[in-house]
């Protein structure tokens, strides 16, 4: 019952309503009611637990959504647009996905036209299928892109759907022009390959590399000495990996239970870092504890690092 799954299911439901219309749903109202009852019955344990823990049946889902490390609403959607196609589908996959979007858009237009014209212009089942797959894919990108931060693994389903739709639809509409179509797809893939090479060389690689030059030396300097240690930072994956300590974000630390007495807790802040508190916020986190402050010179794009270490007492 992750919020990402809820977003996927909501997108599928909305796409089905738009593609098939309410009449098709009402025609199977009894079966849908039974399916809905089974689903709700299966979710009862989750709702009961969520109510006990948060006071609301949807509390856990809403809490999970609030943990998204996004900078602003729509951050994830912008991320998906920026990394398309090289991190989502690759060059050839991007071309095929674009073809799937074109076919889906055309199917949606045919559906709208048939509804305006009324009886006698009913679209075929293939048109509805293409519209349903395309709408599902786009809505998943939009809903998850607005609800959370961007991660390629979050949108695996729409990438697969658009790829399948593109392959099937392009093959079916090609007809006698399939050779020209395949040639055009190949040329477009080569063009996107060149574009991807430029993006990776000048944007995708220098960014993480420059960030690693900031985070890795700090993490190694705070490496575990055999006693329990915890790093609190906006860059928890690499900090935990290179230090051998546990690591979490500042938001996770505020929500977590108190750490075990004697654990070395280090709060890491960078001059140009993300998801980190100011001086007042850090003072609140370390109030009443003996503090040790270390400063590391700027070695990467994040600038100088300041580390405040405390050892909570029992």
C-alpha positions as a Python dict, from the first residue, in 0.01 Angstrom:
ca = {
    (1, 'X'): (0, 0, 0),
    (2, 'X'): (275, 244, -100),
    (3, 'X'): (170, 586, -223),
    (4, 'X'): (328, 506, -561),
    (5, 'X'): (96, 208, -602),
    (6, 'X'): (-203, 424, -507),
    (7, 'X'): (-100, 673, -776),
    (8, 'X'): (-72, 398, -1037),
    (9, 'X'): (-415, 258, -949),
    (10, 'X'): (-574, 603, -955),
    (11, 'X'): (-424, 671, -1299),
    (12, 'X'): (-548, 336, -1435),
    (13, 'X'): (-898, 398, -1299),
    (14, 'X'): (-919, 749, -1444),
    (15, 'X'): (-781, 637, -1781),
    (16, 'X'): (-1036, 357, -1801),
    (17, 'X'): (-1320, 599, -1729),
    (18, 'X'): (-1198, 838, -1998),
    (19, 'X'): (-1131, 569, -2259),
    (20, 'X'): (-1440, 353, -2215),
    (21, 'X'): (-1689, 598, -2069),
    (22, 'X'): (-1923, 557, -1771),
    (23, 'X'): (-2174, 346, -1967),
    (24, 'X'): (-1927, 62, -2008),
    (25, 'X'): (-1865, 69, -1632),
    (26, 'X'): (-2234, 81, -1545),
    (27, 'X'): (-2298, -218, -1773),
    (28, 'X'): (-2072, -421, -1544),
    (29, 'X'): (-2176, -250, -1224),
    (30, 'X'): (-2244, -572, -1033),
    (31, 'X'): (-1904, -727, -1114),
    (32, 'X'): (-1728, -400, -1033),
    (33, 'X'): (-1910, -371, -702),
    (34, 'X'): (-1805, -724, -608),
    (35, 'X'): (-1443, -656, -709),
    (36, 'X'): (-1445, -332, -510),
    (37, 'X'): (-1581, -515, -206),
    (38, 'X'): (-1306, -777, -226),
    (39, 'X'): (-1039, -505, -253),
    (40, 'X'): (-1178, -308, 41),
    (41, 'X'): (-1203, -625, 251),
    (42, 'X'): (-839, -700, 178),
    (43, 'X'): (-741, -349, 283),
    (44, 'X'): (-923, -363, 617),
    (45, 'X'): (-611, -473, 814),
    (46, 'X'): (-417, -184, 661),
    (47, 'X'): (-690, 69, 742),
    (48, 'X'): (-720, -58, 1099),
    (49, 'X'): (-345, -39, 1158),
    (50, 'X'): (-322, 305, 993),
    (51, 'X'): (-602, 435, 1215),
    (52, 'X'): (-432, 301, 1527),
    (53, 'X'): (-98, 456, 1432),
    (54, 'X'): (-201, 783, 1270),
    (55, 'X'): (-568, 835, 1354),
    (56, 'X'): (-679, 808, 991),
    (57, 'X'): (-734, 511, 755),
    (58, 'X'): (-526, 695, 492),
    (59, 'X'): (-270, 823, 740),
    (60, 'X'): (14, 594, 633),
    (61, 'X'): (-28, 673, 264),
    (62, 'X'): (-40, 1047, 332),
    (63, 'X'): (259, 1023, 565),
    (64, 'X'): (459, 834, 301),
    (65, 'X'): (376, 1101, 43),
    (66, 'X'): (497, 1372, 281),
    (67, 'X'): (838, 1200, 302),
    (68, 'X'): (911, 1270, -64),
    (69, 'X'): (1237, 1465, -93),
    (70, 'X'): (1105, 1704, -356),
    (71, 'X'): (1209, 2066, -390),
    (72, 'X'): (867, 2184, -515),
    (73, 'X'): (536, 2044, -641),
    (74, 'X'): (600, 1897, -985),
    (75, 'X'): (969, 1839, -915),
    (76, 'X'): (937, 1473, -1015),
    (77, 'X'): (756, 1551, -1340),
    (78, 'X'): (1026, 1798, -1441),
    (79, 'X'): (1289, 1536, -1358),
    (80, 'X'): (1125, 1280, -1588),
    (81, 'X'): (1117, 1531, -1872),
    (82, 'X'): (1483, 1620, -1822),
    (83, 'X'): (1611, 1261, -1817),
    (84, 'X'): (1403, 1145, -2115),
    (85, 'X'): (1507, 935, -2297),
    (86, 'X'): (1855, 843, -2179),
    (87, 'X'): (1770, 729, -1826),
    (88, 'X'): (1415, 611, -1884),
    (89, 'X'): (1423, 410, -2204),
    (90, 'X'): (1746, 460, -2396),
    (91, 'X'): (1771, 602, -2746),
    (92, 'X'): (1568, 344, -2938),
    (93, 'X'): (1321, 305, -2654),
    (94, 'X'): (1268, 681, -2645),
    (95, 'X'): (1183, 688, -3015),
    (96, 'X'): (938, 399, -2975),
    (97, 'X'): (779, 562, -2669),
    (98, 'X'): (736, 884, -2867),
    (99, 'X'): (565, 681, -3138),
    (100, 'X'): (337, 532, -2874),
    (101, 'X'): (245, 881, -2753),
    (102, 'X'): (161, 993, -3107),
    (103, 'X'): (-62, 689, -3162),
    (104, 'X'): (-231, 736, -2824),
    (105, 'X'): (-295, 1104, -2896),
    (106, 'X'): (-453, 1015, -3230),
    (107, 'X'): (-672, 751, -3060),
    (108, 'X'): (-791, 1003, -2799),
    (109, 'X'): (-881, 1248, -3075),
    (110, 'X'): (-1084, 981, -3254),
    (111, 'X'): (-1267, 904, -2930),
    (112, 'X'): (-1354, 1269, -2874),
    (113, 'X'): (-1471, 1311, -3231),
    (114, 'X'): (-1694, 1003, -3212),
    (115, 'X'): (-1856, 1128, -2891),
    (116, 'X'): (-1931, 1465, -3049),
    (117, 'X'): (-2082, 1301, -3359),
    (118, 'X'): (-2295, 1062, -3152),
    (119, 'X'): (-2449, 732, -3268),
    (120, 'X'): (-2312, 568, -3579),
    (121, 'X'): (-1955, 679, -3526),
    (122, 'X'): (-1857, 439, -3248),
    (123, 'X'): (-1477, 379, -3243),
    (124, 'X'): (-1338, 29, -3262),
    (125, 'X'): (-1202, -163, -2960),
    (126, 'X'): (-846, -110, -3083),
    (127, 'X'): (-886, 267, -3064),
    (128, 'X'): (-1012, 241, -2706),
    (129, 'X'): (-723, 12, -2610),
    (130, 'X'): (-466, 250, -2752),
    (131, 'X'): (-632, 546, -2581),
    (132, 'X'): (-649, 357, -2250),
    (133, 'X'): (-279, 258, -2257),
    (134, 'X'): (-167, 605, -2358),
    (135, 'X'): (-382, 784, -2102),
    (136, 'X'): (-270, 546, -1827),
    (137, 'X'): (96, 613, -1907),
    (138, 'X'): (63, 990, -1918),
    (139, 'X'): (-149, 1007, -1602),
    (140, 'X'): (99, 794, -1407),
    (141, 'X'): (382, 1028, -1506),
    (142, 'X'): (175, 1330, -1403),
    (143, 'X'): (32, 1194, -1074),
    (144, 'X'): (361, 1050, -947),
    (145, 'X'): (557, 1346, -1080),
    (146, 'X'): (341, 1582, -874),
    (147, 'X'): (310, 1363, -562),
    (148, 'X'): (675, 1273, -511),
    (149, 'X'): (1032, 1327, -624),
    (150, 'X'): (1150, 1167, -946),
    (151, 'X'): (1305, 822, -964),
    (152, 'X'): (1324, 613, -1285),
    (153, 'X'): (1206, 304, -1096),
    (154, 'X'): (882, 480, -999),
    (155, 'X'): (768, 501, -1363),
    (156, 'X'): (866, 155, -1486),
    (157, 'X'): (503, 74, -1568),
    (158, 'X'): (431, 369, -1802),
    (159, 'X'): (766, 323, -1977),
    (160, 'X'): (678, -40, -2051),
    (161, 'X'): (322, 47, -2158),
    (162, 'X'): (432, 319, -2399),
    (163, 'X'): (705, 96, -2540),
    (164, 'X'): (461, -190, -2602),
    (165, 'X'): (207, 51, -2750),
    (166, 'X'): (468, 205, -2977),
    (167, 'X'): (596, -129, -3104),
    (168, 'X'): (248, -269, -3172),
    (169, 'X'): (97, 44, -3319),
    (170, 'X'): (391, 137, -3541),
    (171, 'X'): (408, -216, -3677),
    (172, 'X'): (36, -220, -3753),
    (173, 'X'): (14, 123, -3915),
    (174, 'X'): (330, 73, -4121),
    (175, 'X'): (181, -166, -4375),
    (176, 'X'): (376, -156, -4697),
    (177, 'X'): (586, 131, -4563),
    (178, 'X'): (744, -77, -4288),
    (179, 'X'): (1094, -55, -4441),
    (180, 'X'): (1079, 322, -4455),
    (181, 'X'): (938, 332, -4106),
    (182, 'X'): (1216, 114, -3966),
    (183, 'X'): (1473, 329, -4143),
    (184, 'X'): (1320, 644, -3996),
    (185, 'X'): (1318, 492, -3646),
    (186, 'X'): (1684, 394, -3687),
    (187, 'X'): (1784, 744, -3799),
    (188, 'X'): (1596, 903, -3510),
    (189, 'X'): (1762, 662, -3266),
    (190, 'X'): (2107, 759, -3399),
    (191, 'X'): (2021, 1126, -3360),
    (192, 'X'): (1905, 1078, -3002),
    (193, 'X'): (2222, 877, -2934),
    (194, 'X'): (2431, 1179, -3024),
    (195, 'X'): (2213, 1400, -2808),
    (196, 'X'): (2237, 1160, -2516),
    (197, 'X'): (2616, 1149, -2545),
    (198, 'X'): (2627, 1527, -2508),
    (199, 'X'): (2390, 1524, -2210),
    (200, 'X'): (2587, 1252, -2031),
    (201, 'X'): (2926, 1407, -2109),
    (202, 'X'): (2838, 1764, -2014),
    (203, 'X'): (2560, 1724, -1758),
    (204, 'X'): (2489, 1380, -1620),
    (205, 'X'): (2847, 1280, -1535),
    (206, 'X'): (3006, 1608, -1410),
    (207, 'X'): (2719, 1671, -1165),
    (208, 'X'): (2740, 1345, -965),
    (209, 'X'): (3120, 1342, -993),
    (210, 'X'): (3149, 1691, -850),
    (211, 'X'): (2905, 1600, -574),
    (212, 'X'): (3103, 1286, -489),
    (213, 'X'): (3419, 1496, -450),
    (214, 'X'): (3236, 1672, -168),
    (215, 'X'): (3060, 1384, 6),
    (216, 'X'): (3310, 1098, -16),
    (217, 'X'): (3601, 1263, 174),
    (218, 'X'): (3367, 1370, 453),
    (219, 'X'): (3212, 1025, 480),
    (220, 'X'): (3552, 856, 492),
    (221, 'X'): (3674, 1098, 759),
    (222, 'X'): (3373, 1001, 971),
    (223, 'X'): (3418, 627, 911),
    (224, 'X'): (3308, 385, 1179),
    (225, 'X'): (3568, 311, 1446),
    (226, 'X'): (3383, 4, 1570),
    (227, 'X'): (3133, 191, 1788),
    (228, 'X'): (2777, 268, 1674),
    (229, 'X'): (2761, 576, 1450),
    (230, 'X'): (2491, 763, 1261),
    (231, 'X'): (2529, 1031, 992),
    (232, 'X'): (2243, 1277, 939),
    (233, 'X'): (2269, 1444, 599),
    (234, 'X'): (2090, 1528, 277),
    (235, 'X'): (2319, 1279, 101),
    (236, 'X'): (2254, 969, 305),
    (237, 'X'): (2317, 686, 51),
    (238, 'X'): (2677, 777, -32),
    (239, 'X'): (2753, 900, 321),
    (240, 'X'): (2641, 572, 474),
    (241, 'X'): (2818, 361, 212),
    (242, 'X'): (3160, 525, 237),
    (243, 'X'): (3157, 567, 615),
    (244, 'X'): (3019, 230, 719),
    (245, 'X'): (2778, 411, 954),
    (246, 'X'): (2402, 422, 951),
    (247, 'X'): (2272, 726, 763),
    (248, 'X'): (1941, 908, 735),
    (249, 'X'): (1801, 1243, 625),
    (250, 'X'): (1720, 1523, 866),
    (251, 'X'): (1349, 1461, 812),
    (252, 'X'): (1388, 1093, 896),
    (253, 'X'): (1594, 1178, 1205),
    (254, 'X'): (1322, 1409, 1340),
    (255, 'X'): (1061, 1135, 1297),
    (256, 'X'): (1277, 850, 1429),
    (257, 'X'): (1284, 730, 1792),
    (258, 'X'): (1580, 844, 2006),
    (259, 'X'): (1909, 681, 1913),
    (260, 'X'): (2077, 440, 2149),
    (261, 'X'): (2294, 604, 2418),
    (262, 'X'): (2661, 621, 2320),
    (263, 'X'): (2593, 636, 1947),
    (264, 'X'): (2809, 891, 1767),
    (265, 'X'): (2564, 1113, 1577),
    (266, 'X'): (2715, 1348, 1318),
    (267, 'X'): (2507, 1621, 1155),
    (268, 'X'): (2657, 1709, 818),
    (269, 'X'): (2586, 2035, 639),
    (270, 'X'): (2738, 2165, 316),
    (271, 'X'): (2768, 2526, 207),
    (272, 'X'): (2560, 2448, -101),
    (273, 'X'): (2382, 2135, 23),
    (274, 'X'): (2020, 2029, 0),
    (275, 'X'): (1758, 1917, 255),
    (276, 'X'): (1948, 2050, 557),
    (277, 'X'): (1850, 2285, 843),
    (278, 'X'): (1989, 2627, 919),
    (279, 'X'): (2176, 2720, 1236),
    (280, 'X'): (1857, 2748, 1441),
    (281, 'X'): (1725, 2411, 1322),
    (282, 'X'): (2054, 2240, 1403),
    (283, 'X'): (2063, 2404, 1746),
    (284, 'X'): (1722, 2255, 1822),
    (285, 'X'): (1841, 1907, 1721),
    (286, 'X'): (2150, 1925, 1944),
    (287, 'X'): (2010, 2123, 2239),
    (288, 'X'): (2144, 2003, 2574),
    (289, 'X'): (2415, 1784, 2418),
    (290, 'X'): (2790, 1833, 2415),
    (291, 'X'): (2889, 1930, 2061),
    (292, 'X'): (3210, 1883, 1864),
    (293, 'X'): (3242, 2080, 1540),
    (294, 'X'): (3466, 1992, 1246),
    (295, 'X'): (3506, 2179, 919),
    (296, 'X'): (3620, 2028, 592),
    (297, 'X'): (3746, 2248, 307),
    (298, 'X'): (3554, 2268, -18),
    (299, 'X'): (3659, 1986, -251),
    (300, 'X'): (3357, 1967, -482),
    (301, 'X'): (3044, 2146, -594),
    (302, 'X'): (2881, 2134, -248),
    (303, 'X'): (3144, 2359, -93),
    (304, 'X'): (3275, 2356, 264),
    (305, 'X'): (3131, 2092, 498),
    (306, 'X'): (3051, 2153, 864),
    (307, 'X'): (3003, 1848, 1087),
    (308, 'X'): (2854, 1874, 1437),
    (309, 'X'): (2896, 1553, 1638),
    (310, 'X'): (2711, 1460, 1958),
    (311, 'X'): (2680, 1148, 2173),
    (312, 'X'): (2333, 1120, 2330),
    (313, 'X'): (2338, 1013, 2694),
    (314, 'X'): (2115, 750, 2848),
}
